[in-house]
CSV table of C-alpha atoms in Angstrom, one decimal:
chain,number,residue,atom,x,y,z
K,29,UNK,CA,133.6,9.0,159.2
K,30,UNK,CA,137.2,8.0,158.6
K,31,UNK,CA,139.8,7.2,161.2
K,32,UNK,CA,143.1,5.4,161.6
K,33,UNK,CA,142.1,3.3,164.7
K,34,UNK,CA,138.6,2.4,165.8
K,35,UNK,CA,138.4,1.1,169.4
K,36,UNK,CA,135.3,-0.9,170.3
K,37,UNK,CA,134.7,-0.4,174.0
K,38,UNK,CA,135.2,2.5,176.4
K,39,UNK,CA,136.2,0.7,179.5
K,40,UNK,CA,139.7,1.2,181.0
K,41,UNK,CA,141.1,-1.1,178.3
K,42,UNK,CA,139.9,1.1,175.4
K,43,UNK,CA,140.5,4.4,177.2
K,44,UNK,CA,144.1,3.6,178.2
K,45,UNK,CA,144.9,2.5,174.6
K,46,UNK,CA,143.3,5.6,173.2
K,47,UNK,CA,145.4,7.7,175.5
K,48,UNK,CA,148.6,6.0,174.3
K,49,UNK,CA,147.6,6.2,170.6
K,50,UNK,CA,145.9,9.5,170.1
K,51,UNK,CA,149.1,11.7,170.3
K,52,UNK,CA,150.3,9.8,167.2
K,53,UNK,CA,147.3,8.8,165.1
K,54,UNK,CA,143.6,9.4,164.7
K,55,UNK,CA,141.4,7.5,167.2
K,56,UNK,CA,137.7,7.0,167.5
K,57,UNK,CA,136.0,5.0,170.3
K,58,UNK,CA,132.5,3.5,170.0
K,59,UNK,CA,130.6,2.5,173.1
K,60,UNK,CA,127.2,0.7,173.2
K,61,UNK,CA,126.3,2.3,176.5
K,62,UNK,CA,125.3,6.0,176.9
K,63,UNK,CA,128.1,6.6,179.3
K,64,UNK,CA,131.9,5.9,179.2
K,65,UNK,CA,133.1,3.0,181.3
K,66,UNK,CA,129.6,2.5,182.6
K,67,UNK,CA,129.5,-1.3,183.0
K,68,UNK,CA,132.5,-3.4,184.1
K,69,UNK,CA,135.5,-1.1,184.5
K,70,UNK,CA,133.6,0.9,187.1
K,71,UNK,CA,133.2,-2.3,189.1
K,72,UNK,CA,136.9,-3.3,188.8
K,73,UNK,CA,138.9,-4.8,191.6
K,74,UNK,CA,141.5,-2.3,192.9
K,75,UNK,CA,144.4,-4.3,194.2
K,76,UNK,CA,147.5,-4.6,192.1
K,77,UNK,CA,150.2,-6.9,193.4
K,78,UNK,CA,152.7,-8.3,190.9
K,79,UNK,CA,153.4,-11.4,193.0
K,80,UNK,CA,150.8,-14.1,192.8
K,81,UNK,CA,149.8,-14.6,189.2
K,82,UNK,CA,151.6,-16.4,186.3
K,83,UNK,CA,154.9,-14.8,185.4
K,84,UNK,CA,153.6,-13.0,182.3
K,85,UNK,CA,150.9,-11.3,184.4
K,86,UNK,CA,153.3,-10.4,187.1
K,87,UNK,CA,155.5,-8.8,184.5
K,88,UNK,CA,152.5,-6.8,183.1
K,89,UNK,CA,151.6,-5.7,186.6
K,90,UNK,CA,155.1,-4.4,187.3
K,91,UNK,CA,155.0,-2.5,184.1
K,92,UNK,CA,151.6,-1.1,185.0
K,93,UNK,CA,152.8,-0.1,188.4
K,94,UNK,CA,155.7,1.9,186.9
K,95,UNK,CA,153.3,3.6,184.5
K,96,UNK,CA,150.7,4.4,187.1
K,97,UNK,CA,153.4,6.0,189.3
K,98,UNK,CA,153.9,8.5,186.5
K,99,UNK,CA,151.1,10.8,185.3
K,100,UNK,CA,148.3,8.7,187.0
K,101,UNK,CA,150.1,8.5,190.3
K,102,UNK,CA,147.2,9.9,192.2
K,103,UNK,CA,145.2,6.8,191.3
K,104,UNK,CA,147.2,4.4,193.5
K,105,UNK,CA,148.4,3.9,197.1
K,106,UNK,CA,150.3,1.2,198.8
K,107,UNK,CA,148.3,-1.4,200.7
K,108,UNK,CA,149.8,-4.6,202.1
K,109,UNK,CA,148.1,-7.9,201.1
K,110,UNK,CA,147.9,-10.9,203.5
K,111,UNK,CA,147.0,-14.4,202.5
K,112,UNK,CA,146.0,-16.9,205.2
K,113,UNK,CA,145.0,-20.6,205.3
K,114,UNK,CA,146.2,-24.0,206.2
K,115,UNK,CA,149.9,-24.6,206.4
K,116,UNK,CA,150.5,-26.3,203.1
K,117,UNK,CA,148.0,-24.2,201.2
K,118,UNK,CA,149.7,-21.0,202.1
K,119,UNK,CA,153.2,-22.4,201.5
K,120,UNK,CA,152.2,-23.6,198.1
K,121,UNK,CA,150.7,-20.1,197.4
K,122,UNK,CA,153.9,-18.4,198.6
K,123,UNK,CA,156.1,-20.7,196.4
K,124,UNK,CA,154.0,-20.0,193.3
K,125,UNK,CA,154.0,-16.3,193.8
K,126,UNK,CA,157.3,-15.5,195.3
K,127,UNK,CA,155.7,-14.5,198.6
K,128,UNK,CA,157.3,-14.8,202.1
K,129,UNK,CA,155.7,-16.9,204.7
K,130,UNK,CA,155.4,-14.7,207.7
K,131,UNK,CA,157.5,-15.7,210.7
K,132,UNK,CA,155.1,-13.7,213.0
K,133,UNK,CA,151.9,-15.1,211.4
K,134,UNK,CA,149.8,-14.2,214.5
K,135,UNK,CA,151.0,-10.5,214.4
K,136,UNK,CA,150.4,-10.2,210.6
K,137,UNK,CA,146.9,-11.7,210.9
K,138,UNK,CA,146.1,-9.5,213.9
K,139,UNK,CA,147.0,-6.4,211.9
K,140,UNK,CA,144.6,-7.6,209.1
K,141,UNK,CA,141.8,-8.2,211.6
K,142,UNK,CA,141.8,-11.9,210.9
K,143,UNK,CA,140.7,-14.6,213.3
K,144,UNK,CA,143.2,-17.3,214.4
K,145,UNK,CA,144.9,-18.9,211.4
K,146,UNK,CA,147.8,-21.3,211.3
K,147,UNK,CA,150.0,-19.7,208.6
K,148,UNK,CA,150.1,-16.4,206.7
K,149,UNK,CA,152.0,-15.1,203.8
K,150,UNK,CA,152.2,-11.4,202.9
K,151,UNK,CA,153.5,-9.0,200.2
K,152,UNK,CA,154.4,-5.4,200.5
K,153,UNK,CA,154.8,-5.1,196.7
K,154,UNK,CA,151.2,-4.1,196.2
K,155,UNK,CA,149.2,-1.1,195.2
K,156,UNK,CA,145.5,-0.3,195.7
K,157,UNK,CA,144.2,1.4,192.5
K,158,UNK,CA,141.2,3.7,192.4
K,159,UNK,CA,139.7,2.5,189.1
K,160,UNK,CA,137.5,5.6,188.7
K,161,UNK,CA,140.4,8.0,189.1
K,162,UNK,CA,142.6,6.0,186.6
K,163,UNK,CA,139.8,5.8,184.1
K,164,UNK,CA,139.1,9.5,184.3
K,165,UNK,CA,142.8,10.2,183.8
K,166,UNK,CA,143.0,8.1,180.6
K,167,UNK,CA,139.7,9.5,179.3
K,168,UNK,CA,141.0,13.1,179.8
K,169,UNK,CA,144.3,12.2,178.1
K,170,UNK,CA,142.5,10.6,175.2
K,171,UNK,CA,140.1,13.5,174.7
K,172,UNK,CA,142.8,16.1,175.0
K,173,UNK,CA,144.8,14.4,172.3
K,174,UNK,CA,141.8,14.4,169.9
K,175,UNK,CA,140.1,11.1,170.5
K,176,UNK,CA,136.4,11.1,169.6
K,177,UNK,CA,134.1,9.0,171.8
K,178,UNK,CA,130.7,8.0,170.3
K,179,UNK,CA,128.2,6.7,172.9
K,180,UNK,CA,125.1,4.6,172.2
K,181,UNK,CA,126.9,3.1,169.2
K,182,UNK,CA,126.5,-0.7,169.4
K,183,UNK,CA,128.4,-2.4,166.7
K,184,UNK,CA,126.0,-4.2,164.3
K,185,UNK,CA,128.0,-4.7,161.1
K,186,UNK,CA,131.7,-5.1,160.2
K,187,UNK,CA,133.3,-5.8,156.9
K,188,UNK,CA,136.8,-5.9,155.5
K,189,UNK,CA,137.2,-3.5,152.6
K,190,UNK,CA,140.4,-2.4,150.8
K,191,UNK,CA,143.1,-1.8,153.3
K,192,UNK,CA,140.7,-1.3,156.3
K,193,UNK,CA,137.4,-2.0,157.8
K,194,UNK,CA,133.9,-0.5,157.6
K,195,UNK,CA,132.1,-0.7,160.9
K,196,UNK,CA,128.4,0.1,161.5
K,197,UNK,CA,127.9,1.3,165.1
K,198,UNK,CA,124.7,2.9,166.1
K,199,UNK,CA,123.8,5.5,163.5
K,200,UNK,CA,127.5,5.8,162.4
K,201,UNK,CA,129.4,4.2,159.5
K,202,UNK,CA,133.1,4.3,160.3
K,203,UNK,CA,136.0,3.4,158.1
K,204,UNK,CA,139.2,2.5,159.9
K,205,UNK,CA,142.6,1.0,159.1
K,206,UNK,CA,142.7,-0.9,162.3
K,207,UNK,CA,139.8,-2.1,164.5
K,208,UNK,CA,140.6,-2.9,168.1
K,209,UNK,CA,138.3,-5.3,169.8
K,210,UNK,CA,138.4,-4.0,173.4
K,211,UNK,CA,134.8,-5.0,174.2
K,212,UNK,CA,135.5,-7.0,177.3
K,213,UNK,CA,132.8,-9.6,177.9
K,214,UNK,CA,131.4,-8.8,174.5
K,215,UNK,CA,134.7,-9.4,172.6
K,216,UNK,CA,133.7,-12.8,171.2
K,217,UNK,CA,130.3,-11.5,170.1
K,218,UNK,CA,132.0,-8.6,168.3
K,219,UNK,CA,134.2,-11.2,166.5
K,220,UNK,CA,131.1,-13.0,165.3
K,221,UNK,CA,129.8,-9.7,163.8
K,222,UNK,CA,133.1,-9.3,162.1
K,223,UNK,CA,133.2,-12.9,160.8
K,224,UNK,CA,136.4,-13.4,162.8
K,225,UNK,CA,137.1,-16.7,164.7
K,226,UNK,CA,136.2,-16.3,168.3
K,227,UNK,CA,138.9,-16.8,171.0
K,228,UNK,CA,136.8,-18.8,173.6
K,229,UNK,CA,136.7,-16.0,176.1
K,230,UNK,CA,134.7,-16.9,179.2
K,231,UNK,CA,132.9,-14.2,181.4
K,232,UNK,CA,133.0,-14.9,185.2
K,233,UNK,CA,130.8,-13.1,187.7
K,234,UNK,CA,132.2,-11.8,190.9
K,235,UNK,CA,129.9,-10.5,193.7
K,236,UNK,CA,131.1,-7.7,196.1
K,237,UNK,CA,129.5,-5.9,198.9
K,238,UNK,CA,130.4,-3.0,201.3
K,239,UNK,CA,129.2,-3.3,204.8
K,240,UNK,CA,129.1,-0.5,207.4
K,241,UNK,CA,131.2,-1.0,210.5
K,242,UNK,CA,129.9,-0.7,214.0
K,243,UNK,CA,133.4,0.6,215.0
K,244,UNK,CA,136.0,2.3,212.8
K,245,UNK,CA,139.1,0.4,211.7
K,246,UNK,CA,142.5,1.7,210.7
K,247,UNK,CA,142.3,2.8,207.0
K,248,UNK,CA,145.7,1.3,206.4
K,249,UNK,CA,144.5,-2.2,207.5
K,250,UNK,CA,146.0,-4.8,205.0
K,251,UNK,CA,143.8,-6.5,202.5
K,252,UNK,CA,143.1,-10.0,203.7
K,253,UNK,CA,142.4,-13.1,201.5
K,254,UNK,CA,141.3,-16.5,202.6
K,255,UNK,CA,139.1,-19.3,201.3
K,256,UNK,CA,138.3,-17.4,198.1
K,257,UNK,CA,137.2,-14.2,199.8
K,258,UNK,CA,138.9,-10.8,199.8
K,259,UNK,CA,138.4,-8.3,202.6
K,260,UNK,CA,139.7,-4.7,202.9
K,261,UNK,CA,138.7,-1.3,204.1
K,262,UNK,CA,136.5,0.8,201.8
K,263,UNK,CA,136.1,4.3,203.1
K,264,UNK,CA,134.2,4.0,206.4
K,265,UNK,CA,133.1,0.5,205.5
K,266,UNK,CA,134.4,-2.9,204.8
K,267,UNK,CA,134.5,-4.4,201.3
K,268,UNK,CA,134.0,-8.2,201.0
K,269,UNK,CA,134.3,-9.8,197.5
K,270,UNK,CA,134.5,-13.3,196.0
K,271,UNK,CA,137.9,-13.9,194.3
K,272,UNK,CA,137.3,-16.8,192.0
K,273,UNK,CA,134.0,-15.9,190.5
K,274,UNK,CA,131.7,-18.2,188.6
K,275,UNK,CA,131.1,-18.7,184.8
K,276,UNK,CA,128.3,-16.6,183.4
K,277,UNK,CA,127.2,-14.5,180.5
K,278,UNK,CA,128.0,-11.0,179.4
K,279,UNK,CA,125.6,-8.4,180.7
K,280,UNK,CA,124.5,-6.8,183.9
K,281,UNK,CA,122.9,-9.0,186.6
K,282,UNK,CA,122.2,-7.7,190.1
K,283,UNK,CA,123.8,-9.6,193.0
K,284,UNK,CA,121.6,-12.2,194.6
K,285,UNK,CA,120.7,-11.7,198.3
K,286,UNK,CA,122.1,-15.2,199.0
K,287,UNK,CA,125.5,-14.3,197.5
K,288,UNK,CA,125.6,-11.1,199.6
K,289,UNK,CA,124.6,-12.9,202.7
K,290,UNK,CA,127.4,-15.5,202.0
K,291,UNK,CA,129.9,-12.6,201.9
K,292,UNK,CA,128.6,-11.3,205.2
K,293,UNK,CA,128.9,-14.7,206.8
K,294,UNK,CA,132.4,-15.2,205.5
K,295,UNK,CA,133.6,-11.8,206.8
K,296,UNK,CA,132.1,-12.5,210.2
K,297,UNK,CA,133.8,-15.9,210.3
K,298,UNK,CA,137.2,-14.9,209.0
K,299,UNK,CA,137.7,-11.6,210.7
K,300,UNK,CA,136.9,-9.8,213.9
K,301,UNK,CA,135.7,-6.6,212.1
K,302,UNK,CA,132.2,-5.6,213.6
K,303,UNK,CA,129.9,-5.6,210.6
K,304,UNK,CA,126.8,-3.3,210.4
K,305,UNK,CA,124.2,-2.8,207.7
K,306,UNK,CA,124.8,-3.5,204.0
K,307,UNK,CA,125.8,-0.2,202.3
K,308,UNK,CA,125.9,-1.4,198.7
K,309,UNK,CA,126.5,-4.5,196.6
K,310,UNK,CA,127.2,-5.3,192.9
K,311,UNK,CA,128.2,-8.0,190.5
K,312,UNK,CA,131.2,-7.5,188.1
K,313,UNK,CA,132.0,-9.6,185.1
K,314,UNK,CA,135.6,-10.4,184.4
K,315,UNK,CA,136.4,-12.2,181.1
K,316,UNK,CA,139.3,-14.6,180.8
K,317,UNK,CA,141.2,-16.0,177.9
K,318,UNK,CA,140.8,-19.8,177.5
K,319,UNK,CA,144.3,-20.3,179.0
K,320,UNK,CA,143.7,-17.7,181.7
K,321,UNK,CA,145.8,-15.1,180.0
K,322,UNK,CA,144.8,-12.0,178.0
K,323,UNK,CA,144.5,-12.1,174.2
K,324,UNK,CA,146.5,-9.3,172.7
K,325,UNK,CA,147.6,-8.8,169.1
K,326,UNK,CA,146.6,-8.8,165.4
K,327,UNK,CA,144.3,-11.6,164.4
K,328,UNK,CA,146.2,-14.2,162.3
K,329,UNK,CA,143.6,-14.3,159.5
K,330,UNK,CA,141.6,-11.1,159.6
K,331,UNK,CA,144.0,-8.3,158.6
K,332,UNK,CA,143.7,-5.1,160.6
K,333,UNK,CA,141.6,-6.7,163.4
K,334,UNK,CA,143.4,-6.3,166.8
K,335,UNK,CA,142.4,-8.2,169.9
K,336,UNK,CA,142.7,-6.6,173.4
K,337,UNK,CA,140.6,-8.7,175.6
K,338,UNK,CA,140.5,-11.4,178.2
K,339,UNK,CA,142.3,-9.6,181.1
K,340,UNK,CA,140.2,-11.4,183.7
K,341,UNK,CA,140.4,-10.2,187.3
K,342,UNK,CA,143.4,-8.1,186.5
K,343,UNK,CA,141.8,-5.7,183.9
K,344,UNK,CA,142.8,-2.6,185.9
K,345,UNK,CA,146.1,-4.1,187.0
K,346,UNK,CA,147.3,-4.8,183.5
K,347,UNK,CA,145.5,-2.1,181.4
K,348,UNK,CA,148.3,0.5,181.5
K,349,UNK,CA,151.0,-2.0,180.4
K,350,UNK,CA,148.9,-3.7,177.8
K,351,UNK,CA,147.9,-0.3,176.3
K,352,UNK,CA,151.6,0.7,176.1
K,353,UNK,CA,152.5,-2.5,174.4
K,354,UNK,CA,149.5,-2.6,172.1
K,355,UNK,CA,150.0,1.0,171.0
K,356,UNK,CA,153.6,0.1,170.0
K,357,UNK,CA,152.3,-2.8,167.9
K,358,UNK,CA,149.6,-0.8,166.1
K,359,UNK,CA,151.8,2.3,165.4
K,360,UNK,CA,154.6,0.1,164.1
K,361,UNK,CA,152.2,-1.7,161.8
K,362,UNK,CA,151.0,1.7,160.5
K,363,UNK,CA,154.5,2.9,160.1
K,364,UNK,CA,154.0,5.8,162.6
K,365,UNK,CA,156.9,7.0,164.6
K,366,UNK,CA,156.1,6.9,168.3
K,367,UNK,CA,159.2,8.6,169.8
K,368,UNK,CA,160.2,8.1,173.4
K,369,UNK,CA,158.0,5.8,175.6
K,370,UNK,CA,157.7,5.4,179.3
K,371,UNK,CA,160.2,3.0,180.9
K,372,UNK,CA,157.7,0.6,182.3
K,373,UNK,CA,160.1,-2.2,183.3
K,374,UNK,CA,160.5,-2.7,187.0
K,375,UNK,CA,163.9,-1.3,187.9
K,376,UNK,CA,166.6,-3.6,189.2
K,377,UNK,CA,164.9,-6.9,188.1
K,378,UNK,CA,167.2,-9.0,186.0
K,379,UNK,CA,164.5,-11.5,185.4
K,380,UNK,CA,162.0,-9.1,183.8
K,381,UNK,CA,160.9,-10.5,180.4
K,382,UNK,CA,161.1,-8.3,177.3
K,383,UNK,CA,158.1,-6.7,175.7
K,384,UNK,CA,158.5,-9.1,172.8
K,385,UNK,CA,158.4,-12.1,175.1
K,386,UNK,CA,155.3,-10.8,176.8
K,387,UNK,CA,153.5,-10.2,173.6
K,388,UNK,CA,154.4,-13.6,172.2
K,389,UNK,CA,152.8,-15.2,175.2
K,390,UNK,CA,149.6,-13.2,174.8
K,391,UNK,CA,149.0,-13.5,171.0
K,392,UNK,CA,145.6,-14.5,169.8
K,393,UNK,CA,145.0,-18.2,170.4
K,394,UNK,CA,145.3,-19.3,166.8
K,395,UNK,CA,148.8,-17.9,166.7
K,396,UNK,CA,149.9,-19.3,170.0
K,397,UNK,CA,152.5,-22.1,169.9
K,398,UNK,CA,151.3,-25.6,170.6
K,399,UNK,CA,153.5,-25.7,173.6
K,400,UNK,CA,153.7,-22.8,176.1
K,401,UNK,CA,156.7,-20.6,176.4
K,402,UNK,CA,159.0,-21.9,179.1
K,403,UNK,CA,160.4,-18.6,180.2
K,404,UNK,CA,157.0,-17.1,181.0
K,405,UNK,CA,155.2,-20.1,182.3
K,406,UNK,CA,151.5,-20.6,181.6
K,407,UNK,CA,150.6,-21.9,185.0
K,408,UNK,CA,147.0,-21.2,186.1
K,409,UNK,CA,146.4,-18.2,188.3
K,410,UNK,CA,146.4,-19.1,192.0
K,411,UNK,CA,143.6,-16.8,193.1
């Protein structure tokens, strides 16, 4: 089988890129699992708020918000986000992310169902994303444009040949001009198969649980964050999740009863929401680049090998913008005309960095400058 672009991984990263590329070039996706987006994208965090991350991620989130508001607008809804904690902690958070410390902290926290807390900061520049709806939208766009998705096709061999790559995936042998490594937590193992230097990506495990509620709450209740725990409505229940996560390995691991009980205890301590029985719980893996930023771009030494990995907690938040930018890079390298693209820059923001500046900050590690770019700031994420 021959194709122009082979994408490894059918999560939201691979699907959104395929949707952007397929109208202009031949695309094939290979997926190790029997179902598309079966593992980690289906467990993605939903909240998108371009306010609290390093500047380069905030820029990507604003671009994603603009793109989601277009053809995938049904996948998002506004939901206010509230941060609470000790006075200096919240003020430092607000300063880092451009948030406003609430003058009526008690009122803001009461709306979020929080127990008494000294200070709160809030943002209205936030969207709650339905990851499943967004994934389905990108899958349909990709398939309608001619993308072929091959399941049960674990990549076992990869070799550079001529002006492309030959990839062995499942029972298939595929020749491609460009190979995109969008394998999430398995991106570094894929690089090993391809004899490409790994990028030091680190998977982190996050536990989440949904508890029934003894009494209904307003479905528009803000998302509430304190002490590394995120709490928000989820249908008729309450979702409680760990924010920071802990280092782990790629692969599915069921949530431990102790971790779920810790989430229940935290929700009972931090909020006044009346919790009932456990409805469901899961563990998601989020993979971060070694500097906390995604790794995006052509490998500096392996021609035709393109990295699209390391999005961390914000995989759903940044996928639309990264797909748009990555598609532009790939099509430009192929000499393919793309035509008009979506205007994904947040309107009215004079400080919005250019696409070139964003991509320079996210290039594969070996091509990164020894000193970070001052205009985008590589400060660690605050959540």
